[in-house]
Amino acid sequence: MLYSQQGNYVRKSISSPRTILISTNSIKNLDFDYKSFERFLNFYIEVPRFDQNKLPEKVNQNFEKKAKLINNYDSINISRLLNKTIISEILEILNDPDIQKSRLKNFRNESQFYSFADTKGKSLNLNSEELKSMMNSAYIYIPYISSARSHTNRQRIVTQDTILKYRKGVKIEKVKYDTLEVVNKYLVEINGGIIWYRLNIDENGKTKINMIENITASSSSHYNPNDYNSRKKYRRFYFGNDSWRTSPEQYIQNDAMLSFCKELGLRTKKIEDFQLSAQIIEANKRTYGIDIGRAEGLNLDDGFYIYDLEEDINGNEIEQKIGYARVIKTGNNLENPNDLSYIKQIMGPIVAEGSYIREHTKLGLSLDVQIGRSSDVWIKPKHTSLTFADIDQNIIEKDVKNISTFAIGLSYNIAAIINLTQSYIKLEFGLGFPHGQKVSDDFGNGKMYILSPYLNLKKRFGSRLFNGIQLGAGFDNLFISDSTEIYDYAFNIFSTNFKVENEIGFYINPELVIIFSSHYKTNIYPLSVNLSLHDKNYKNNNSYLFNDFYLGGISINIGMIYEIKNIGTNIFGRLDPLKVY
Amino acid sequence: MYKFYCTFFLSLNFFFSQEPISKQATLIETISSSEVMVESVGIYYGKGKKNRHKRKDIKKNGLINALADARKSCIYFILFGSNDPLLASDEIVLKYKNHKDFFFSSSNVSRYITYEDSKIIKKVTIDNGTGLKVTKRFKVNKKYLLNDLEEKEILISNQKLSKMLGNPFILVLPSVKKGLSPILALSADKYLKHSATVIESYLTSRNFDVVVSEQVEVIENLNNAQASLGDQGEDLAYQLALSIGSDIYFQFSGKFEDGSYGTNKYSITIRVFETTTGRLLGSETGYSKSRKAEKMLNIEEAINDAIDKVITKVINYWNLDLQNGIQYKTIIQISSEFDNEEIEEIQFSLMDAMDNMVNESKENIITDETMDYVIWCDPIKYNKTSKVYRTLKSNFNKKSNLGTLKKININRKILLLKIDND
C-alpha cells in the first residue's frame, strides 16, 4: 500500500515543448528576444522542486511546426496538439527504467526503504503504486505571449537657434525659435502567461491531459532615450553571474521579460500541486527540522505556514492553520540526504513533530512606508546666504532644527545570497519637511524640503517581535525654490550622509509588519551648494560657512512593511540567480 | 469496604496499566522470518479538570504519550491482533496476564521495536483538542517477543518442544495436478523451485527440521500398501510426506498476475497438512506488490506475506499435539489367507495391543484386509519408531496366536505392517 505521510512533498516532473505560443499580430514594434525569454523562463519555471523531462529537439520542432498551423490557441486546441505531438515522448521518458530508478526515492516513503523488497530484495524498480504516483505527477507547461509591444512617448520641445547675420559689416544676432518632437520614453509591455497541464496515465497506459491552471502575468519596463548616458547604462544586461551585450531597447525588453517570467514563476509555485510541503520531524522550542532543502530549491527566509489536523465531532479531519515559520538553515540534501533544514516559528503556538508545513510563496520584496520626526538638524539662515551670487540676503530667516520625515523603501531579501538570515538590501527614498522655517519676504513662499535617496543594508534579529540594525549611505538634498517678482530661484545644498538605524518590528501577519525605528544620521560635509537664479547657475565655494550645517541627527519613525506580491517591473531581479543558500 | 478496595485496585490497574489505549494496528509487511512492519495508532487523552487544562496537557505531553501508546499498540497487535496472534488460546492469555507489564515496559518495547519511522503518518487532535491520535510505522522483531514469551513460559519454546517431541519434520512440495509428480514439477519449474527454497529457508530459520526429497521411488511401497484403501491414492505429495516421515507437509501453489502499468504480481496459496491424517492445519494466501520484472523478488515477498501466518498455526498445532504424544500413522495389512473369523480375532487383538501402549488412538479405516490407525505414543517411552513396532509386536503376540506381525516399512511417521499366516 502506498501511503503518504502528512506533509510529504512528492516531486513532480515537468516537460515543455520549448515553444512559446505567440498569436499573429501579438508582437508589435519589437524584435522579440526568444533566447533571453527562454533563459528567464528556464530559471524561474524549471526550478529545483521539479524533475525535468527533456524532450528531444525533433519532438519540439514537430510541436512548433504544428502549433503554427493553429489559429486559436485555446486550452482545448493546445491539449489536442500535445496529445498528437509530445505525449508519447513523455510516456517513453516516464517508462525509461533508468529515469524511474533515478526518481525512485521521490516516491518511496521512509519505511519502504526498510521493506523486504528494499533490504533483502534490493529492488530498484517501482511497484505499481509508486508507478501510479509517478505517472500521475507529470506536468506540461506551455508559455504564451498574448501581446508584446513597444511604445514611444514623444515630447515637443522648443529649440532656439541663434542666427548670425552681417549686414554692412555689422553683426546681427537673430534668435529663431522652433519646436522639435523628441522621444522621451521607450516602453516595452509584455502580457501573457503559462498554461499548465497535468498528464494522467491510467493503469492501462491510457493518457488524458487536464488543464490545471492558466496563469497570467504582465510587465513593463522603460527608459528615456534622451538620457545622455542611456547607451552606456544599458549596454549590458546582467542576470546573476551571467551577462550579455544589449542595445538600450533590448535591455528594456529583457528587463520586462525578467519581471514577466519572475511573476510566472511565483504564480507557478503558488499552484497547490507545486507548493513545497514537509513534515516537522524535529522540534526544539520554536525551531523545527524538516527534510526538504536545496534539492527542492529551498532558500533562507522562505516562508511556510504550519498546519495541524483536527478531528471534528463527525470524525472529519479538518486542516487548521497554526502558525507561520521561516527558514533559518537550508539543508544540503543534494550531498547528504539526511541534512535537515531548519525553520523558526515566528507566529502561532509551539507545535510538535508531526505537524506539517506548506509553502507561502513570496517575491522576497517588501515595501515599507515610514513617517517620523528628525531633531538636531541645523539649517541656519547663513547656510542659505546668497552672497556668492552677489545677493546679500539669506533665503531663510530662522534656524531649522526639526523636520518631519516620510520615507518609502523597497527591501530585497539577500539572505539566500550571503547566507545570513533576515538580511536585506533596501532602496529608500525619503522626504523631509522642515518645521518652522521662515523664508525671507523677497523669496516668496519658497518650499523647503529635503530629498534623501539611500541604499541600506539591514539585518534583523528575533522572531515575531524583532530588532533590526540598518546601515545606510546616501545623499540629502535640501531644496528651496520659488519664483517671485524679484527672484526666480532654486537653491540646493547637497550632502553625503551615513546612517545607523535601529528598528523594532512586529509581524501582524506574514505579509504585514509594524515597525518603530530610530536612526542616527551624520553628514560628512556638504558636497555642493548651488543656486539657479534667473536661469543662471552659481556655486558656493565658501565651505567654512557650513561647519555647523547638519542634516543628520536623530530620527524617530513609525511605519509598516508590506510583502509585495506583484510588482510588474524588474527590481533586483538580476540578483535572483545568486540565491544559493 | 470490600467494594471500596475493589474499586480502588481496579482504578489503580486502569491508571497504571501498561497496555495501550488505542490497540489499533495493521500489519503492513512481513519483512523476514523475525521482523514485521506494523502501522499502529497511538492515542493520548489530556489530563486535567477542565478542557483548557487537557488541551494544555496535550500540547505539552500529547505527542510523547501518543507515540508511546502507538509503540505499545504495535506490540499488542502482534500479541493479540491479526489472524494468527501469538497468544491464541485462553490458557496462554491467562499466563500472559501475570506478565503483561513486562511486555509493555518502555525498555522492552524499545527492544522489540527495531525501527521507527522518523515521520508520523498522521497526527490528529481529537475530542475538541483534548486528545491526540498519531499513526506511525514500526518494525518489530517478533523473535525477541517470542523469546520473552517462551522465557516467561507463556509459550513453549521450539527447543523445549524438540527436546520432548523432536522438532517437527516438515516437507515442502508444490501443488500439482493429480497424478503428476511434485518432485518433477520442482525440478522443471524455476519459480516453483525458488518458492520451495524460500519456504524451506523460512522454516529452517524458525528452527523447524525441513526434509527434502528429490526421489519419487521412495513412495512406491506406500503406493502398494494404500492401494487397498482407495483414499488419496493419487495424492503424491501426501504419499511422499508419509513415506519420508514428515510430521507436517506444506503444499503451495502460486501464479503471476498482470498488474497495472505493465507490472506483474505473484499470489501464492500455502496449505499445511498433518501428514498422518492429511488433515488441513491451515491455509493462507500471500500477495506481492506489482512490479516490473523482479519475479523472484515478488515470489519471496508473496511467500513472506503468507507463511508467517501459517507458521503460527503450525506452532499451535504442535503445542496441542504435544499433549497427546508422538503421532504415527499405522497401516496394517492382513493376509487374505485368513478367514473372516480369524481376521476379526486378529483385528481385536491388534486393537488391544495398541490400546495397551498408546496415549490415544484414532481409527481411520478398517477393512477385512487393512487397518488404518493414527496412534499417539509417549515420546519418552517411545523415542524411536522401532520401539513402537517392537512393543506393538510383542503386545500382539501376547494377545493372539494367529499370524505374525511383520514390518513392510517404518519411519518416524508411519508404521507399514502386515500380518502373515506363517
XYZ file of C-alpha atoms in Angstrom, chain A:
581
model
C 0.000 0.000 0.000
C 1.419 3.358 -0.946
C 0.741 5.737 1.862
C 1.528 9.314 2.372
C 2.988 10.767 5.487
C 1.236 14.031 6.111
C 3.088 16.950 4.643
C 5.179 14.829 2.322
C 6.242 16.625 -0.865
C 6.216 14.384 -3.927
C 8.418 15.716 -6.685
C 6.690 16.451 -9.947
C 8.193 16.067 -13.367
C 7.671 18.793 -15.911
C 8.070 18.983 -19.661
C 7.792 21.740 -22.152
C 7.942 21.672 -25.933
C 10.186 24.760 -25.737
C 7.884 26.702 -27.949
C 6.372 29.996 -26.984
C 2.926 30.331 -28.444
C 2.556 33.724 -29.971
C -0.539 34.635 -31.916
C -0.176 36.577 -35.121
C -0.081 40.317 -34.579
C 0.567 39.942 -30.880
C 4.104 41.266 -31.241
C 4.333 44.860 -32.333
C 7.354 47.081 -32.817
C 9.531 44.545 -31.090
C 12.257 42.208 -32.133
C 11.279 39.543 -29.626
C 14.350 38.177 -27.849
C 13.432 34.482 -27.672
C 16.820 33.448 -26.338
C 16.662 35.669 -23.272
C 12.997 34.850 -22.719
C 13.799 31.165 -22.658
C 16.704 31.795 -20.321
C 14.460 33.600 -17.822
C 11.667 31.076 -18.237
C 14.028 28.192 -17.539
C 15.341 29.927 -14.471
C 12.000 30.816 -12.928
C 9.854 27.858 -14.058
C 12.181 24.904 -14.187
C 13.056 25.223 -10.535
C 14.744 22.520 -8.458
C 11.467 21.283 -6.965
C 10.722 19.694 -10.342
C 12.332 16.891 -12.273
C 12.776 17.865 -15.889
C 11.652 15.619 -18.701
C 13.874 16.756 -21.540
C 12.100 16.284 -24.823
C 14.158 15.582 -27.951
C 14.678 18.546 -30.261
C 12.882 16.718 -33.069
C 9.751 16.462 -30.939
C 9.915 20.136 -30.022
C 10.307 21.100 -33.645
C 7.330 18.953 -34.594
C 5.262 20.663 -31.922
C 6.366 24.073 -33.093
C 5.584 23.241 -36.710
C 2.099 22.044 -35.896
C 1.470 24.863 -33.460
C 1.980 27.357 -36.270
C -0.970 25.858 -38.084
C -3.332 26.632 -35.226
C -5.190 29.888 -35.420
C -6.664 29.949 -31.982
C -4.524 28.947 -29.013
C -7.154 27.853 -26.560
C -6.637 25.140 -23.985
C -8.559 22.505 -25.968
C -6.579 23.077 -29.142
C -3.338 23.013 -27.209
C -4.191 19.802 -25.388
C -5.077 18.180 -28.728
C -1.765 19.314 -30.089
C 0.063 17.958 -27.066
C -1.695 14.627 -27.486
C -0.600 14.446 -31.090
C 2.968 15.526 -30.631
C 4.647 15.048 -27.298
C 2.617 12.758 -25.048
C 4.076 9.566 -26.456
C 7.549 11.005 -25.903
C 6.783 11.882 -22.287
C 5.416 8.374 -21.779
C 8.631 6.982 -23.132
C 10.620 9.109 -20.707
C 8.435 8.113 -17.789
C 8.791 4.447 -18.683
C 12.537 4.649 -19.067
C 13.901 2.271 -16.394
C 16.937 4.455 -15.748
C 14.792 7.531 -15.181
C 12.443 5.531 -12.977
C 15.361 4.343 -10.902
C 16.748 7.847 -10.559
C 13.380 9.118 -9.351
C 12.645 6.131 -7.181
C 13.364 7.821 -3.876
C 10.856 10.562 -4.611
C 8.020 8.100 -4.493
C 9.137 5.997 -1.580
C 8.351 6.764 1.957
C 10.722 6.135 4.774
C 9.554 2.745 5.932
C 9.545 1.433 2.376
C 13.319 1.618 2.449
C 13.182 -0.941 5.238
C 10.778 -3.259 3.456
C 11.750 -6.704 2.283
C 11.919 -5.538 -1.337
C 14.395 -2.804 -0.485
C 16.508 -4.570 2.093
C 16.903 -8.193 1.119
C 15.389 -7.815 -2.352
C 17.490 -4.749 -3.212
C 14.732 -3.786 -5.585
C 15.412 -0.929 -7.927
C 12.055 -0.974 -9.620
C 8.960 0.957 -8.719
C 5.945 -1.044 -7.686
C 2.550 -0.338 -9.221
C 1.503 2.174 -6.554
C 4.755 4.060 -6.929
C 4.385 3.926 -10.693
C 0.860 5.281 -10.380
C 2.165 8.139 -8.322
C 4.971 8.801 -10.777
C 2.821 8.501 -13.879
C 0.339 10.953 -12.470
C 2.834 13.539 -11.371
C 3.896 14.600 -14.849
C 3.060 18.132 -15.906
C 3.451 20.048 -19.125
C 3.672 23.779 -19.426
C 3.149 25.924 -22.455
C 4.208 29.557 -22.270
C 2.359 32.029 -24.412
C 2.541 35.704 -25.211
C -0.740 37.456 -25.790
C 0.898 40.785 -26.525
C 4.402 42.145 -26.556
C 4.898 45.614 -27.878
C 6.969 48.703 -27.545
C 5.659 52.279 -27.345
C 7.387 55.543 -27.537
C 6.264 58.724 -25.872
C 7.135 61.862 -27.675
C 7.520 65.323 -26.325
C 7.529 68.548 -28.238
C 10.348 70.782 -27.118
C 11.173 74.338 -28.033
C 14.554 74.840 -29.605
C 16.297 78.098 -30.165
C 18.869 78.864 -32.764
C 20.972 81.992 -32.840
C 21.460 83.097 -36.362
C 24.292 85.471 -37.051
C 23.981 87.784 -39.966
C 26.251 90.537 -41.165
C 24.669 93.476 -42.720
C 27.039 96.081 -43.916
C 29.743 94.647 -41.752
C 27.590 94.791 -38.681
C 26.953 91.541 -36.855
C 23.283 90.994 -36.243
C 22.161 88.257 -33.891
C 18.757 86.798 -34.510
C 17.197 84.167 -32.329
C 14.952 81.766 -34.113
C 12.581 79.582 -32.127
C 11.334 76.245 -33.348
C 9.639 73.153 -31.955
C 11.005 69.676 -32.171
C 9.448 66.331 -31.307
C 11.735 64.022 -29.352
C 11.227 60.518 -27.939
C 11.407 60.809 -24.195
C 10.175 57.370 -23.226
C 10.659 53.958 -24.760
C 8.358 51.422 -23.112
C 8.074 47.679 -23.528
C 4.961 45.875 -22.313
C 4.596 42.120 -22.192
C 1.367 40.265 -21.437
C 0.912 36.536 -21.468
C 1.129 33.509 -19.271
C 1.640 29.811 -18.910
C -0.906 27.064 -19.292
C -0.205 24.142 -17.013
C -1.457 20.704 -17.934
C -1.397 17.562 -15.907
C -0.848 14.289 -17.624
C -2.979 11.487 -16.198
C -1.978 7.994 -17.157
C -4.286 5.223 -16.057
C -3.168 1.735 -15.187
C -3.677 0.521 -18.744
C -1.467 3.281 -20.103
C -4.294 5.442 -21.427
C -3.436 9.109 -21.225
C -5.549 12.135 -20.525
C -4.443 15.737 -20.385
C -6.152 18.090 -17.995
C -5.540 21.779 -17.842
C -4.917 22.672 -14.245
C -4.184 26.366 -14.408
C -3.740 29.202 -16.801
C -1.589 31.735 -15.028
C -1.169 35.156 -16.472
C 1.319 37.923 -15.953
C 2.137 41.305 -17.326
C 5.142 43.504 -17.004
C 6.708 46.565 -18.433
C 9.954 48.462 -18.475
C 11.062 51.751 -19.947
C 13.940 54.141 -20.397
C 14.482 57.635 -21.595
C 16.243 57.655 -24.967
C 17.085 61.310 -24.382
C 19.235 60.374 -21.467
C 22.771 61.068 -22.495
C 24.055 58.047 -20.554
C 21.460 55.558 -21.752
C 23.732 53.800 -24.263
C 26.333 53.337 -21.575
C 23.818 52.460 -18.881
C 22.017 49.834 -20.911
C 24.869 48.346 -22.857
C 24.992 45.107 -20.844
C 22.264 43.095 -19.169
C 23.268 41.286 -16.009
C 21.499 38.210 -14.685
C 23.331 36.732 -11.764
C 26.829 35.962 -12.889
C 25.685 35.934 -16.489
C 25.660 38.973 -18.725
C 25.232 39.804 -22.373
C 25.636 42.844 -24.578
C 22.454 44.743 -25.356
C 21.141 47.802 -27.009
C 19.032 50.009 -24.736
C 15.883 48.663 -26.446
C 16.901 45.058 -25.910
C 17.898 45.843 -22.347
C 14.439 47.216 -21.643
C 12.837 44.243 -23.335
C 14.970 41.849 -21.262
C 14.078 43.807 -18.161
C 10.370 43.402 -18.858
C 10.855 39.717 -19.736
C 12.673 39.045 -16.480
C 9.897 40.608 -14.482
C 7.288 38.742 -16.533
C 8.943 35.354 -16.054
C 9.568 36.043 -12.376
C 5.888 36.640 -11.835
C 5.008 33.483 -13.752
C 7.457 31.570 -11.600
C 5.953 32.944 -8.445
C 2.446 32.057 -9.550
C 3.548 28.594 -10.611
C 4.889 27.968 -7.134
C 1.509 29.004 -5.771
C -0.284 26.190 -7.628
C -1.318 23.750 -4.933
C 0.278 20.737 -6.640
C 3.619 22.503 -6.754
C 3.731 24.006 -3.281
C 6.546 22.695 -1.162
C 5.423 20.936 1.951
C 7.126 18.933 4.643
C 6.524 17.338 7.958
C 8.198 18.598 11.083
C 10.464 15.775 12.138
C 12.457 17.536 14.787
C 11.157 20.113 17.238
C 13.120 22.177 19.695
C 11.092 25.002 21.185
C 10.257 27.110 18.135
C 12.875 25.639 15.839
C 11.821 22.725 13.684
C 13.675 20.337 11.416
C 12.268 19.470 8.006
C 13.579 17.169 5.313
C 13.359 19.394 2.291
C 16.314 21.522 1.349
C 18.484 22.611 -1.514
C 17.329 19.724 -3.671
C 13.887 21.303 -3.644
C 15.219 24.809 -4.080
C 14.621 25.896 -0.524
C 16.206 29.214 0.405
C 16.869 31.038 3.636
C 13.926 33.126 4.851
C 11.414 31.236 2.697
C 8.077 31.309 4.480
C 5.892 28.381 5.475
C 2.514 28.099 7.137
C 2.268 25.467 9.833
C -0.735 23.145 9.874
C -2.276 20.527 12.104
C -5.207 18.204 11.609
C -8.188 18.266 13.893
C -10.999 15.746 14.018
C -14.455 17.270 14.330
C -17.421 15.642 16.048
C -18.371 13.850 12.829
C -14.936 12.345 12.509
C -13.901 14.557 9.597
C -10.317 15.707 9.590
C -10.030 19.441 9.223
C -6.825 21.265 8.413
C -6.013 24.015 10.875
C -3.530 26.770 10.124
C -1.491 27.021 13.300
C 1.290 29.443 12.600
C 3.990 30.741 10.354
C 7.677 29.996 10.132
C 10.656 30.911 8.033
C 13.741 29.003 7.007
C 16.804 29.648 9.154
C 19.063 26.925 7.787
C 18.915 25.267 4.411
C 19.909 21.628 4.497
C 22.229 20.476 1.752
C 20.241 17.371 0.920
C 21.828 17.245 -2.504
C 25.022 15.952 -0.970
C 23.662 14.466 2.222
C 20.020 13.330 2.147
C 19.922 13.392 5.937
C 20.944 17.031 6.236
C 17.817 18.677 7.583
C 16.695 22.219 7.004
C 15.505 24.219 9.970
C 12.665 26.671 10.251
C 11.848 29.040 13.060
C 8.259 29.631 14.022
C 7.511 33.293 14.274
C 3.763 33.120 14.692
C 1.340 30.833 16.451
C 1.638 28.424 19.343
C 4.512 25.945 19.519
C 3.837 22.716 17.668
C 5.425 19.302 17.843
C 6.757 16.700 15.433
C 4.138 15.512 13.004
C 2.702 18.929 12.278
C 3.314 19.894 8.708
C 4.188 22.985 6.748
C 3.170 24.353 3.373
C 4.955 26.973 1.382
C 3.910 30.594 1.458
C 5.345 31.775 -1.822
C 6.653 35.309 -1.922
C 8.741 37.538 -4.122
C 11.206 38.405 -1.395
C 10.480 42.071 -1.936
C 8.840 44.258 0.632
C 7.669 47.804 0.597
C 7.999 49.893 3.687
C 6.493 53.222 4.450
C 7.558 55.262 7.446
C 6.769 58.625 8.909
C 8.758 60.284 11.615
C 10.464 63.271 13.015
C 14.114 64.234 12.994
C 15.685 66.532 15.502
C 19.125 68.079 15.794
C 19.052 69.294 12.215
C 20.967 72.505 11.872
C 19.983 74.678 8.963
C 20.832 78.267 9.761
C 19.990 81.344 7.722
C 23.687 81.787 6.956
C 23.679 78.448 5.192
C 21.224 79.909 2.718
C 23.216 83.050 2.215
C 23.360 84.080 -1.426
C 26.399 86.310 -1.143
C 28.161 84.013 -3.600
C 25.605 85.218 -6.176
C 26.147 88.808 -5.149
C 22.877 88.971 -3.253
C 23.355 89.985 0.300
C 20.446 88.064 1.672
C 19.677 84.753 3.283
C 16.778 82.773 1.933
C 15.577 81.674 5.359
C 15.281 83.857 8.391
C 15.021 81.336 11.188
C 17.015 78.308 12.217
C 15.548 74.934 11.318
C 16.118 72.261 13.919
C 13.379 69.717 13.332
C 11.976 68.083 10.287
C 9.091 65.720 9.629
C 10.089 62.789 7.506
C 8.334 60.467 5.151
C 10.210 57.559 3.665
C 9.302 54.858 1.239
C 11.602 51.894 0.770
C 11.911 48.721 -1.200
C 13.737 45.873 0.529
C 15.079 42.816 -1.200
C 15.911 39.788 0.881
C 19.542 38.820 0.299
C 19.688 36.117 2.975
C 19.988 33.379 0.359
C 22.841 35.214 -1.326
C 25.002 35.978 1.688
C 23.921 33.024 3.843
C 22.667 35.213 6.652
C 19.011 35.122 7.599
C 16.865 38.232 7.676
C 19.322 40.269 5.671
C 18.066 42.856 3.261
C 19.261 45.397 0.828
C 16.996 48.392 0.819
C 16.496 51.265 -1.551
C 14.981 54.153 0.313
C 13.640 57.435 -0.788
C 12.995 59.943 1.985
C 11.353 63.287 2.053
C 11.816 65.758 4.871
C 9.776 68.842 5.628
C 11.435 71.328 7.981
C 9.412 72.673 10.866
C 9.008 76.386 11.475
C 11.016 77.606 8.558
C 10.585 81.217 7.638
C 11.597 82.294 4.156
C 12.540 85.925 3.673
C 9.855 88.015 2.086
C 11.816 88.608 -1.098
C 11.953 84.863 -1.688
C 8.195 84.449 -1.615
C 6.701 81.255 -0.240
C 9.699 79.181 -1.094
C 9.024 75.489 -0.455
C 11.766 73.918 1.566
C 12.211 70.162 1.566
C 14.921 67.543 1.827
C 15.138 64.653 -0.604
C 17.087 61.655 0.715
C 17.838 58.638 -1.501
C 19.652 55.950 0.489
C 20.989 52.497 -0.019
C 20.797 50.426 3.156
C 21.872 47.066 4.416
C 19.604 45.644 7.039
C 19.838 42.723 9.420
C 17.067 41.650 11.710
C 17.234 39.575 14.851
C 14.368 37.903 16.557
C 11.106 36.328 15.743
C 7.627 37.818 15.564
C 8.908 40.682 17.601
C 12.238 41.538 16.142
C 15.021 44.012 16.331
C 16.828 45.252 13.295
C 20.002 47.133 12.571
C 20.433 49.041 9.406
C 23.417 50.793 7.911
C 22.861 53.189 5.098
C 24.648 55.603 2.877
C 23.088 58.176 0.663
C 22.516 61.780 -0.092
C 20.476 64.504 1.473
C 19.404 67.300 -0.758
C 17.965 70.442 0.702
C 15.834 72.275 -1.821
C 14.275 75.701 -1.619
C 12.703 77.177 -4.708
C 10.123 79.681 -5.795
C 9.504 82.224 -8.444
C 8.727 85.705 -7.233
C 8.730 89.059 -8.893
C 12.219 89.607 -7.541
C 13.801 86.194 -7.678
C 13.185 83.172 -9.788
C 15.421 80.804 -7.906
C 16.208 77.256 -6.987
C 18.644 76.712 -4.148
C 20.010 73.386 -3.024
C 22.554 72.015 -0.610
C 23.728 68.548 -1.442
C 25.416 66.427 1.209
C 26.566 62.876 1.661
C 25.304 61.110 4.737
C 25.606 57.854 6.586
C 23.041 56.493 8.946
C 22.623 53.801 11.530
C 19.124 52.675 12.215
C 17.657 50.532 14.877
C 14.182 49.143 14.458
C 11.745 47.147 16.470
C 9.121 45.389 14.451
C 6.181 43.109 14.980
C 4.584 40.778 12.462
C 0.858 41.462 12.312
C 0.638 38.682 9.763
C 3.236 37.103 7.479
C 2.786 39.902 4.993
C 2.436 42.910 7.226
C 4.815 44.236 9.830
C 4.570 47.279 12.025
C 7.884 48.920 12.850
C 9.197 51.564 15.172
C 12.607 52.810 14.330
C 15.120 55.402 15.257
C 18.126 56.344 13.269
C 21.126 58.454 13.685
C 22.322 60.209 10.600
C 25.581 62.001 10.214
C 26.539 64.108 7.266
C 30.092 64.198 6.126
C 30.082 67.648 4.590
C 28.097 69.489 2.000
C 29.319 68.400 -1.369
C 27.957 71.353 -3.155
C 25.775 74.400 -2.695
C 24.099 75.563 -5.857
C 21.800 78.300 -6.871
C 19.905 78.670 -10.056
C 18.808 82.233 -10.343
C 17.018 83.550 -13.395
C 18.419 80.689 -15.433
C 21.931 81.380 -14.288
C 23.815 78.902 -12.129
C 26.001 79.807 -9.170
C 28.086 77.687 -6.929
C 29.043 78.498 -3.355
C 32.628 77.605 -2.571
C 32.720 79.147 0.893
C 32.792 75.854 2.702
C 33.686 77.433 6.058
C 30.106 78.648 6.245
C 28.922 75.074 6.530
C 30.934 73.946 9.524
C 27.773 73.892 11.538
C 25.447 72.729 8.776
C 23.889 69.442 9.756
C 21.195 67.445 8.016
C 21.646 64.453 10.303
C 20.557 63.936 13.832
C 18.245 61.508 15.478
C 15.022 60.488 13.909
C 12.105 58.565 15.377
C 9.807 56.780 12.942
C 6.793 54.563 12.766
C 5.824 52.577 9.729
C 4.542 49.470 8.058
C 6.281 46.881 5.931
C 4.260 45.031 3.358
C 5.343 41.910 1.476
C 4.844 42.660 -2.205
C 3.083 40.029 -4.298
C 3.416 41.511 -7.712
C 5.350 44.474 -8.871
C 5.069 44.299 -12.669
C 8.538 45.615 -13.191
C 12.023 44.343 -12.582
C 13.700 45.404 -9.382
C 16.611 43.392 -8.034
C 15.696 40.549 -10.412
C 19.274 40.322 -11.610
C 20.262 39.121 -8.116
C 17.873 36.147 -8.145
C 20.349 33.686 -9.717
C 22.788 34.415 -6.901
C 20.458 32.842 -4.347
C 22.169 29.642 -3.396
C 21.684 29.299 0.357
